[in-house]
Amino acid sequence: MNIPKVLGNVVNNDLCIGCGLCVYICPNNALEMKWNKYGFLIPELSDKCDSNGACLLVCPFNPFPNKEVRTENELAESFLKRAPKYHKRIGKYFDIYAGYSKEFRLNSSSGGIATFILSELLERGIVDNVFCVKESTKKGVYYEYGVSHSKEELINSSKTKYFPVSLSEVMSKIQDLKGKIAVVGVGCFIKAVRLAQHKKPELKEKIPFLVGIICGGVKSSFFTEYLAEKSGVLKQNIEKPKYRIKNIESTAGDYLFGCINKNRQSEHTLRMRSVGDMWGTGLFKANACDFCDDVTTELADVSLGDAWLPPYDKDGAGTNVIVTRSFLANEIIQSGIKDNKLVIESLALERFLTSQQGSFNHRHLGLSFRLKIAKKKGFIPPKRFNEKISFSFMLVQRMRMIVRRKSLELWNSNPNAVVFDKKMRKFLLFLKYLTKVYHYWGLKKRKK
Ligand SMILES: Cc1cc2nc3c(=O)[nH]c(=O)nc-3n(C[C@H](O)[C@H](O)[C@H](O)COP(=O)(O)OP(=O)(O)OC[C@H]3O[C@@H](n4cnc5c(N)ncnc54)[C@H](O)[C@@H]3O)c2cc1C
């Protein structure tokens, strides 16, 4: 793959997450997002490149960032000046809450707060356009970033899509869009937008609000193909995949995947519990996610995730955890409570940390081990966590890395769920065993 030397440090080192901001910023239009063989979107280069390096300045995984944008900490200092509180694991913030929107909850993935905030921004005239993830009309592409202008469009684009998307096309339309823009995105995409705002200060006014989606990892398109096949739909027949169908009779974690078989126009669903742990194992995950230490989307105006903690997790209708980081975001939440549009309570910091504990363990605690391995292969962006971990946790990290890579290689060579499950079994069993050993020693140590 021929990528300019600067961006090559990211793409060839498998650290590109596909945000597409490089495509937008390139003054020569030398880059275009393309699907790679592992089901991820990455930039491809044309001969228009003059190696000016602008692309790297907005890359969230730039191994050589300037001092003032070195990590999320420096960017937060410049973009979230007014946030009065700080915690090293969650960044700068105003307040933390848990709750849901009365109007949008049932049509959303968690509590519908993302759709609520975005619709408030449109209604108040703070923005005129929202960059969010919508159904795509492109062949074999289920979802992509699009522009919404109304509450109805926001409702249609709500819900979590575990599918690779890129901001390249919507960002490239920015000059033609009248009015201001809100962007919704996962941590690395939000970081890329902040880097673009740093490089082009006029974008700060054009994009006055960022809604952050707390992310446990970006999945390859293989994830959709695998789940669809498990539910009885082959790749060529997949239509309208849905990743978070709520089971309101059950718990929040007991959600379903579903899609339509376009051949028969039949609906197929799959209880996610039946496929085992697709998150902690790293199956079908982008390599870059293993080198992201921004668990809670620290650079957004507001960060939203699932309230994976009691009593909220018992409610299948879904509940958000909410971290407000700008004055406006906090005011929107407060007004929503006062106007009886939101059912929200304050959440203690410790409880919020518990709700994302798995992600903190992997992305902060386990990072030092992965960095050590990765640095032998190439340049890695500067990271903020370098914690000492036990030998048993190192083994878990090693195995997760193997599982992640194997899952992509296996599906690429033979996209068949039966064969995949059979071949992955030994790796997943070994990972399970190593995790048990790690927990056993951890418990023993805590008892001492
Ligand atoms: C890849 C991914 C991984 C996640 N991992 C975790 C996790 O580990 N822990 C956790 O607590 N929460 C996680 N979430 C967040 C969670 O699933 C919800 O999206 C979040 O709680 C907001 O819920 P809501 O009901 O307020 O959103 P809704 O009201 O349903 O709105 C969701 C908004 O997100 C946008 N969106 C959907 N898919 C994407 C996407 N791929 N990229 C950018 N924007 C998108 C939609 O367009 C919509 O505007 C993840 C989300 C994604 C997309």
Coordinates of C-alpha atoms and ligand atoms in Angstrom, one line a residue:
M1 CA 0.0 0.0 0.0
N2 CA 1.4 3.3 -1.1
I3 CA 0.7 5.9 1.6
P4 CA 2.8 9.0 2.1
K5 CA 5.6 8.5 4.6
V6 CA 4.0 10.5 7.3
L7 CA 0.6 8.9 7.2
G8 CA 2.3 5.6 6.5
N9 CA 3.5 5.5 10.1
V10 CA -0.1 5.2 11.1
V11 CA -1.7 3.2 8.3
N12 CA 1.1 0.7 7.7
N13 CA 1.4 0.2 11.4
D14 CA -2.3 -0.8 11.6
L15 CA -3.1 2.2 13.8
C16 CA -5.6 3.9 11.4
I17 CA -9.2 3.9 12.8
G18 CA -10.7 5.2 9.6
C19 CA -12.1 8.6 10.9
G20 CA -11.3 10.2 7.5
L21 CA -10.3 13.6 8.8
C22 CA -7.0 13.2 6.8
V23 CA -9.1 13.0 3.6
Y24 CA -10.9 16.2 4.6
I25 CA -7.8 18.2 5.5
C26 CA -5.5 17.1 2.6
P27 CA -5.1 20.3 0.5
N28 CA -4.5 18.2 -2.7
N29 CA -7.4 15.8 -2.4
A30 CA -4.9 13.0 -2.5
L31 CA -6.6 10.6 -0.2
E32 CA -9.8 8.6 -0.4
M33 CA -11.4 6.2 2.1
K34 CA -11.4 2.5 0.9
W35 CA -12.3 -0.8 2.5
N36 CA -9.4 -3.0 3.4
K37 CA -9.4 -6.8 3.3
Y38 CA -10.2 -6.9 7.1
G39 CA -13.4 -4.9 6.8
F40 CA -12.2 -1.5 7.9
L41 CA -12.1 1.8 6.2
I42 CA -8.7 3.3 5.6
P43 CA -7.3 6.1 3.4
E44 CA -5.7 5.3 0.1
L45 CA -3.3 7.6 -1.7
S46 CA -3.4 9.0 -5.2
D47 CA -0.4 10.5 -7.0
K48 CA -1.6 14.0 -6.1
C49 CA 0.2 13.7 -2.7
D50 CA 3.0 16.1 -2.2
S51 CA 3.9 14.8 1.3
N52 CA 3.0 18.1 3.0
G53 CA 2.0 16.2 6.1
A54 CA -1.3 18.0 6.8
C55 CA -3.0 14.6 7.1
L56 CA -1.0 13.6 10.1
L57 CA -1.8 16.8 12.0
V58 CA -5.5 15.7 12.4
C59 CA -4.8 12.0 12.9
P60 CA -5.9 10.8 16.4
F61 CA -3.1 8.2 16.2
N62 CA -0.3 10.6 15.0
P63 CA 2.9 9.2 16.5
F64 CA 4.5 12.7 16.4
P65 CA 2.0 15.2 17.6
N66 CA 3.0 18.8 18.4
K67 CA 3.5 19.6 22.1
E68 CA 0.2 21.6 22.5
V69 CA -1.9 18.7 21.2
R70 CA 0.3 15.9 22.5
T71 CA -2.5 13.9 24.2
E72 CA -6.2 14.3 25.2
N73 CA -5.0 16.2 28.3
E74 CA -3.5 19.1 26.3
L75 CA -6.5 19.3 24.0
A76 CA -8.9 19.3 26.9
E77 CA -7.0 22.2 28.4
S78 CA -7.6 24.2 25.3
F79 CA -11.1 23.1 24.4
L80 CA -12.8 22.5 27.8
K81 CA -11.4 25.4 29.8
R82 CA -14.5 25.9 31.9
A83 CA -14.9 22.4 33.1
P84 CA -14.3 22.7 36.9
K85 CA -13.5 19.0 37.8
Y86 CA -10.9 16.5 36.7
H87 CA -10.2 12.9 37.1
K88 CA -7.3 11.1 35.5
R89 CA -9.4 8.3 34.1
I90 CA -12.3 10.5 32.7
G91 CA -10.8 13.9 32.0
K92 CA -12.3 17.3 32.6
Y93 CA -16.0 17.5 33.4
F94 CA -18.9 19.4 35.0
D95 CA -21.1 16.6 36.3
I96 CA -22.0 13.0 36.1
Y97 CA -25.5 11.6 35.8
A98 CA -27.5 8.5 34.9
G99 CA -30.9 8.5 33.3
Y100 CA -33.0 8.6 30.2
S101 CA -35.1 10.8 27.9
K102 CA -38.9 10.2 28.2
E103 CA -39.4 10.9 24.5
F104 CA -36.4 9.1 22.9
R105 CA -35.5 6.2 25.2
L106 CA -37.4 3.4 23.5
N107 CA -36.2 4.3 20.0
S108 CA -32.6 4.5 21.2
S109 CA -29.8 2.2 22.2
S110 CA -29.4 3.3 25.9
G111 CA -31.5 6.1 27.3
G112 CA -31.9 8.2 24.2
I113 CA -29.9 11.1 25.7
A114 CA -27.8 11.5 22.5
T115 CA -30.9 12.0 20.4
F116 CA -32.4 14.3 23.1
I117 CA -29.3 16.6 23.2
L118 CA -29.0 16.7 19.4
S119 CA -32.7 17.6 19.0
E120 CA -32.4 20.3 21.7
L121 CA -29.4 21.7 19.8
L122 CA -31.5 21.9 16.6
E123 CA -34.6 23.2 18.3
R124 CA -32.7 26.0 20.1
G125 CA -31.0 27.0 16.8
I126 CA -27.6 26.3 18.3
V127 CA -26.9 24.2 15.2
D128 CA -28.6 23.7 11.9
N129 CA -27.0 20.4 10.9
V130 CA -26.0 17.2 12.7
F131 CA -23.4 14.8 11.5
C132 CA -24.7 11.4 12.7
V133 CA -24.7 7.8 11.5
K134 CA -27.5 7.0 9.0
E135 CA -28.5 4.1 6.7
S136 CA -26.3 4.0 3.5
T137 CA -27.5 3.5 0.0
K138 CA -24.1 2.2 -1.1
K139 CA -23.9 -1.5 -2.0
G140 CA -22.6 -3.6 0.9
V141 CA -22.4 -0.6 3.2
Y142 CA -25.1 -0.5 5.8
Y143 CA -24.3 2.7 7.6
E144 CA -22.4 5.9 7.0
Y145 CA -22.2 9.4 8.3
G146 CA -24.9 11.7 7.0
V147 CA -26.4 15.1 7.7
S148 CA -29.6 15.5 9.7
H149 CA -31.7 18.7 10.0
S150 CA -34.8 17.7 11.9
K151 CA -36.0 15.7 14.9
E152 CA -37.5 13.1 12.6
E153 CA -34.2 12.6 10.9
L154 CA -32.4 12.3 14.2
I155 CA -34.9 9.7 15.4
N156 CA -34.2 7.7 12.2
S157 CA -30.5 7.9 12.8
S158 CA -30.5 7.0 16.5
K159 CA -29.2 3.7 17.9
T160 CA -25.7 2.4 18.0
K161 CA -24.2 1.0 14.9
Y162 CA -21.2 -1.3 15.4
F163 CA -20.1 -0.8 11.9
P164 CA -17.1 1.1 10.5
V165 CA -18.0 4.7 9.4
S166 CA -15.9 7.6 8.3
L167 CA -16.3 11.4 8.6
S168 CA -14.5 12.0 5.3
E169 CA -17.5 12.6 3.1
V170 CA -19.6 14.8 5.5
M171 CA -16.6 16.9 6.5
S172 CA -15.8 17.5 2.8
K173 CA -19.3 19.0 2.4
I174 CA -18.8 21.4 5.3
Q175 CA -18.2 24.5 3.0
D176 CA -21.5 24.0 1.3
L177 CA -23.5 23.6 4.5
K178 CA -25.3 26.7 5.8
G179 CA -25.2 27.3 9.5
K180 CA -23.5 25.4 12.3
I181 CA -22.9 21.7 12.9
A182 CA -23.0 19.3 15.8
V183 CA -21.0 16.1 15.4
V184 CA -21.7 12.8 17.2
G185 CA -18.8 10.4 17.4
V186 CA -16.7 7.9 19.3
G187 CA -13.6 9.2 21.2
C188 CA -11.0 9.0 18.4
F189 CA -13.3 10.7 15.9
I190 CA -14.0 13.5 18.4
K191 CA -10.3 13.8 18.9
A192 CA -9.8 14.1 15.2
V193 CA -12.4 16.9 15.0
R194 CA -10.7 18.7 17.8
L195 CA -7.3 18.4 16.0
A196 CA -9.0 19.8 12.9
Q197 CA -10.4 22.7 15.0
H198 CA -6.9 23.3 16.4
K199 CA -5.4 23.4 12.9
K200 CA -8.3 25.4 11.4
P201 CA -9.7 27.7 14.2
E202 CA -12.7 28.7 12.0
L203 CA -14.0 25.2 12.6
K204 CA -14.5 26.0 16.3
E205 CA -17.4 28.3 15.3
K206 CA -18.7 26.1 12.6
I207 CA -18.8 23.0 14.9
P208 CA -19.9 24.4 18.3
F209 CA -20.9 21.1 19.8
L210 CA -19.6 17.5 19.9
V211 CA -21.6 14.6 21.3
G212 CA -19.2 11.9 22.5
I213 CA -20.2 8.2 22.4
I214 CA -18.3 6.2 24.9
C215 CA -16.7 3.4 23.0
G216 CA -15.4 -0.1 23.9
G217 CA -13.9 -0.7 20.5
V218 CA -14.6 -0.2 16.8
K219 CA -15.7 -3.4 15.0
S220 CA -14.8 -4.5 11.5
S221 CA -17.7 -5.1 9.0
F222 CA -16.9 -8.8 9.6
F223 CA -18.7 -8.4 13.0
T224 CA -22.0 -7.7 11.1
E225 CA -21.4 -10.5 8.7
Y226 CA -20.7 -13.0 11.5
L227 CA -23.8 -12.0 13.5
A228 CA -26.0 -12.0 10.5
E229 CA -24.9 -15.5 9.5
K230 CA -25.4 -16.7 13.1
S231 CA -29.0 -15.4 12.8
G232 CA -29.5 -17.2 9.5
V233 CA -28.7 -14.5 6.9
L234 CA -25.8 -14.7 4.5
K235 CA -23.7 -11.7 3.7
Q236 CA -25.2 -11.0 0.2
N237 CA -28.7 -10.9 1.8
I238 CA -28.1 -8.6 4.8
E239 CA -30.4 -5.6 5.0
K240 CA -30.8 -3.1 7.8
P241 CA -28.7 -4.7 10.5
K242 CA -29.7 -3.6 14.0
Y243 CA -27.2 -4.1 16.8
R244 CA -29.1 -3.1 19.9
I245 CA -32.6 -4.4 19.8
K246 CA -33.9 -4.0 23.3
N247 CA -35.6 -6.7 25.3
I248 CA -37.6 -4.5 27.7
E249 CA -38.9 -7.6 29.5
S250 CA -35.3 -8.4 30.4
T251 CA -32.1 -6.7 31.5
A252 CA -30.3 -4.0 29.6
G253 CA -27.5 -6.4 28.7
D254 CA -29.9 -8.9 27.2
Y255 CA -30.2 -7.2 23.8
L256 CA -30.5 -8.7 20.4
F257 CA -28.9 -8.3 17.0
G258 CA -31.2 -8.4 14.0
C259 CA -31.4 -7.9 10.3
I260 CA -33.6 -8.5 7.3
N261 CA -33.0 -11.2 4.8
K262 CA -33.6 -9.2 1.6
N263 CA -34.2 -12.3 -0.4
R264 CA -37.2 -13.3 1.6
Q265 CA -38.0 -10.1 3.4
S266 CA -37.9 -12.1 6.6
E267 CA -36.6 -10.6 9.9
H268 CA -33.9 -12.6 11.8
T269 CA -32.7 -12.0 15.3
L270 CA -30.0 -13.3 17.5
R271 CA -29.7 -12.9 21.3
M272 CA -26.3 -11.5 21.9
R273 CA -25.9 -13.6 25.0
S274 CA -25.9 -16.7 22.8
V275 CA -22.7 -15.7 21.1
G276 CA -20.6 -15.1 24.2
D277 CA -18.4 -12.2 25.0
M278 CA -17.8 -10.2 21.8
W279 CA -16.3 -7.2 23.7
G280 CA -13.8 -8.3 26.4
T281 CA -12.3 -10.8 24.0
G282 CA -11.4 -8.3 21.3
L283 CA -13.1 -10.2 18.5
F284 CA -13.2 -8.3 15.2
K285 CA -11.9 -5.2 16.8
A286 CA -9.6 -2.6 15.2
N287 CA -6.0 -2.7 16.3
A288 CA -6.0 1.1 16.9
C289 CA -8.5 0.6 19.7
D290 CA -5.9 -1.3 21.7
F291 CA -3.8 2.0 21.7
C292 CA -6.5 4.4 22.7
D293 CA -6.6 5.4 26.3
D294 CA -9.6 7.7 26.0
V295 CA -12.2 5.5 27.6
T296 CA -14.9 8.1 28.1
T297 CA -14.6 10.4 25.0
E298 CA -12.8 13.1 27.0
L299 CA -12.9 15.8 24.4
A300 CA -16.6 16.0 23.7
D301 CA -19.0 18.5 25.2
V302 CA -20.9 15.6 26.6
S303 CA -20.0 11.9 26.8
L304 CA -22.7 9.2 26.7
G305 CA -22.5 5.5 27.5
D306 CA -24.5 2.6 28.8
A307 CA -25.2 2.5 32.5
W308 CA -23.8 -1.0 33.1
L309 CA -24.4 -0.9 36.8
P310 CA -27.2 -1.7 39.2
P311 CA -30.0 -0.8 39.4
Y312 CA -30.0 0.6 35.8
D313 CA -28.7 -2.6 34.2
K314 CA -31.8 -4.4 35.4
D315 CA -34.0 -2.2 33.2
G316 CA -34.2 -3.5 29.6
A317 CA -35.5 -0.1 28.4
G318 CA -32.0 1.3 28.7
T319 CA -30.2 4.0 30.7
N320 CA -27.3 6.3 29.9
V321 CA -24.4 7.4 31.9
I322 CA -23.7 11.0 31.1
V323 CA -20.6 13.1 31.7
T324 CA -21.1 16.8 30.9
R325 CA -17.9 18.6 30.0
S326 CA -19.1 22.0 28.7
F327 CA -21.4 24.6 30.3
L328 CA -23.9 24.3 27.5
A329 CA -24.1 20.5 27.8
N330 CA -24.7 20.7 31.5
E331 CA -27.4 23.4 31.0
I332 CA -29.2 21.2 28.4
I333 CA -29.3 18.3 30.9
Q334 CA -30.4 20.6 33.8
S335 CA -33.2 22.2 31.7
G336 CA -34.3 18.7 30.5
I337 CA -34.7 17.7 34.2
K338 CA -36.6 20.9 35.0
D339 CA -38.9 20.6 32.0
N340 CA -39.7 17.1 33.0
K341 CA -38.3 15.7 29.7
L342 CA -35.6 13.7 31.3
V343 CA -35.5 11.2 34.2
I344 CA -32.1 11.8 35.6
E345 CA -30.2 11.5 38.8
S346 CA -26.7 12.5 39.8
L347 CA -24.2 9.6 39.7
A348 CA -21.3 9.4 42.2
L349 CA -17.9 9.4 40.5
E350 CA -17.0 6.0 41.9
R351 CA -20.2 4.5 40.5
F352 CA -19.5 5.9 37.1
L353 CA -16.0 4.5 37.2
T354 CA -17.5 1.1 38.1
S355 CA -19.8 1.3 35.0
Q356 CA -16.8 1.4 32.7
Q357 CA -14.4 -0.7 34.8
G358 CA -13.8 -3.4 32.1
S359 CA -12.7 -0.7 29.6
F360 CA -10.4 1.1 32.2
N361 CA -8.8 -2.3 33.0
H362 CA -8.1 -3.0 29.4
R363 CA -7.3 0.4 28.0
H364 CA -5.5 2.0 30.9
L365 CA -4.1 -0.9 33.0
G366 CA -3.3 -3.3 30.2
L367 CA -1.9 -0.6 27.9
S368 CA 1.7 -0.7 29.1
F369 CA 2.1 -4.3 28.0
R370 CA 0.7 -3.7 24.6
L371 CA 2.9 -0.6 24.1
K372 CA 6.0 -2.6 24.9
I373 CA 5.2 -5.1 22.1
A374 CA 4.0 -2.5 19.6
K375 CA 7.0 -0.2 20.1
K376 CA 9.2 -3.0 18.8
K377 CA 7.3 -2.9 15.5
G378 CA 6.9 0.8 14.8
F379 CA 6.0 4.3 16.1
I380 CA 3.2 4.6 18.6
P381 CA 1.5 7.9 19.6
P382 CA 2.3 9.2 23.1
K383 CA 0.1 7.6 25.8
R384 CA -0.9 8.8 29.3
F385 CA -1.0 5.5 31.1
N386 CA 2.0 3.3 32.0
E387 CA 0.8 1.1 34.9
K388 CA 2.5 -1.9 36.3
I389 CA 0.6 -5.1 35.8
S390 CA 0.9 -8.7 37.1
F391 CA 2.3 -11.4 34.9
S392 CA -1.1 -13.1 34.8
F393 CA -2.6 -10.0 33.3
M394 CA 0.2 -9.7 30.8
L395 CA -0.8 -13.2 29.6
V396 CA -4.4 -12.1 29.3
Q397 CA -3.3 -9.1 27.2
R398 CA -1.2 -11.3 24.9
M399 CA -4.0 -13.7 24.4
R400 CA -6.5 -10.9 23.6
M401 CA -4.1 -9.5 21.0
I402 CA -4.0 -13.0 19.4
V403 CA -7.8 -13.4 19.5
R404 CA -8.3 -10.0 17.9
R405 CA -5.9 -10.7 15.1
K406 CA -6.9 -14.3 14.5
S407 CA -10.6 -13.4 14.3
L408 CA -9.9 -10.9 11.4
E409 CA -7.5 -13.3 9.6
L410 CA -9.9 -16.3 9.9
W411 CA -13.0 -14.4 8.7
N412 CA -11.0 -12.9 5.8
S413 CA -9.8 -16.3 4.6
N414 CA -13.1 -18.1 5.2
P415 CA -16.2 -16.1 6.1
N416 CA -18.2 -19.0 7.5
A417 CA -19.6 -18.8 11.0
V418 CA -19.4 -22.6 11.7
V419 CA -15.8 -22.9 10.6
F420 CA -14.9 -19.6 12.4
D421 CA -16.4 -20.8 15.7
K422 CA -14.6 -24.1 15.4
K423 CA -11.2 -22.5 14.7
M424 CA -11.6 -19.8 17.3
R425 CA -12.7 -22.1 20.0
K426 CA -9.3 -23.1 21.4
F427 CA -8.1 -19.4 21.4
L428 CA -11.2 -18.3 23.2
L429 CA -11.0 -21.1 25.7
F430 CA -7.4 -20.4 26.5
L431 CA -8.3 -16.7 26.9
K432 CA -11.1 -17.7 29.3
Y433 CA -8.7 -19.9 31.3
L434 CA -6.0 -17.1 31.5
T435 CA -8.6 -14.6 32.6
K436 CA -9.8 -17.0 35.4
V437 CA -6.2 -17.4 36.6
Y438 CA -5.7 -13.6 36.6
H439 CA -9.0 -13.1 38.6
Y440 CA -8.0 -15.9 41.0
W441 CA -4.6 -14.4 41.8
G442 CA -6.2 -10.9 42.0
L443 CA -8.7 -12.1 44.6
K444 CA -6.0 -13.9 46.6
K445 CA -3.9 -10.7 46.7
R446 CA -6.8 -8.6 47.8
K447 CA -7.6 -11.0 50.6
K448 CA -4.0 -10.8 52.0
Ligands
LIG1 C1 -18.7 1.3 18.4 C2 -19.4 1.6 19.7 C3 -18.9 1.0 20.9 C4 -19.5 1.3 22.1 N1 -19.0 0.8 23.3 C5 -19.6 1.2 24.5 C6 -19.0 0.7 25.7 O1 -18.1 -0.1 25.7 N2 -19.5 1.1 26.9 C7 -20.6 2.0 26.9 O2 -21.0 2.4 28.0 N3 -21.1 2.5 25.8 C8 -20.7 2.1 24.5 N4 -21.2 2.6 23.4 C9 -22.2 3.6 23.5 C10 -23.7 3.1 23.6 O3 -23.9 2.0 22.7 C11 -24.7 4.2 23.1 O4 -24.4 4.6 21.8 C12 -24.6 5.4 24.0 O5 -24.9 5.0 25.3 C13 -25.6 6.5 23.5 O6 -26.9 5.9 23.7 P1 -28.2 6.8 23.4 O7 -29.4 6.0 23.7 O8 -28.1 8.1 24.1 O9 -28.0 7.0 21.9 P2 -29.1 7.2 20.7 O10 -30.1 8.2 21.2 O11 -29.6 5.9 20.3 O12 -28.2 7.8 19.6 C14 -27.0 7.3 19.2 C15 -26.3 8.3 18.4 O13 -25.0 7.7 18.0 C16 -24.8 7.8 16.6 N5 -24.0 6.6 16.3 C17 -24.5 5.4 16.1 N6 -23.4 4.6 15.7 C18 -22.4 5.3 15.7 C19 -21.0 5.1 15.4 N7 -20.5 3.9 15.0 N8 -20.1 6.1 15.4 C20 -20.6 7.3 15.8 N9 -21.8 7.6 16.1 C21 -22.7 6.6 16.0 C22 -26.2 7.8 16.0 O14 -26.2 8.4 14.8 C23 -27.0 8.6 17.1 O15 -26.9 10.0 16.8 C24 -20.6 2.2 22.1 C25 -21.1 2.8 20.9 C26 -20.5 2.5 19.7 C27 -21.0 3.2 18.5

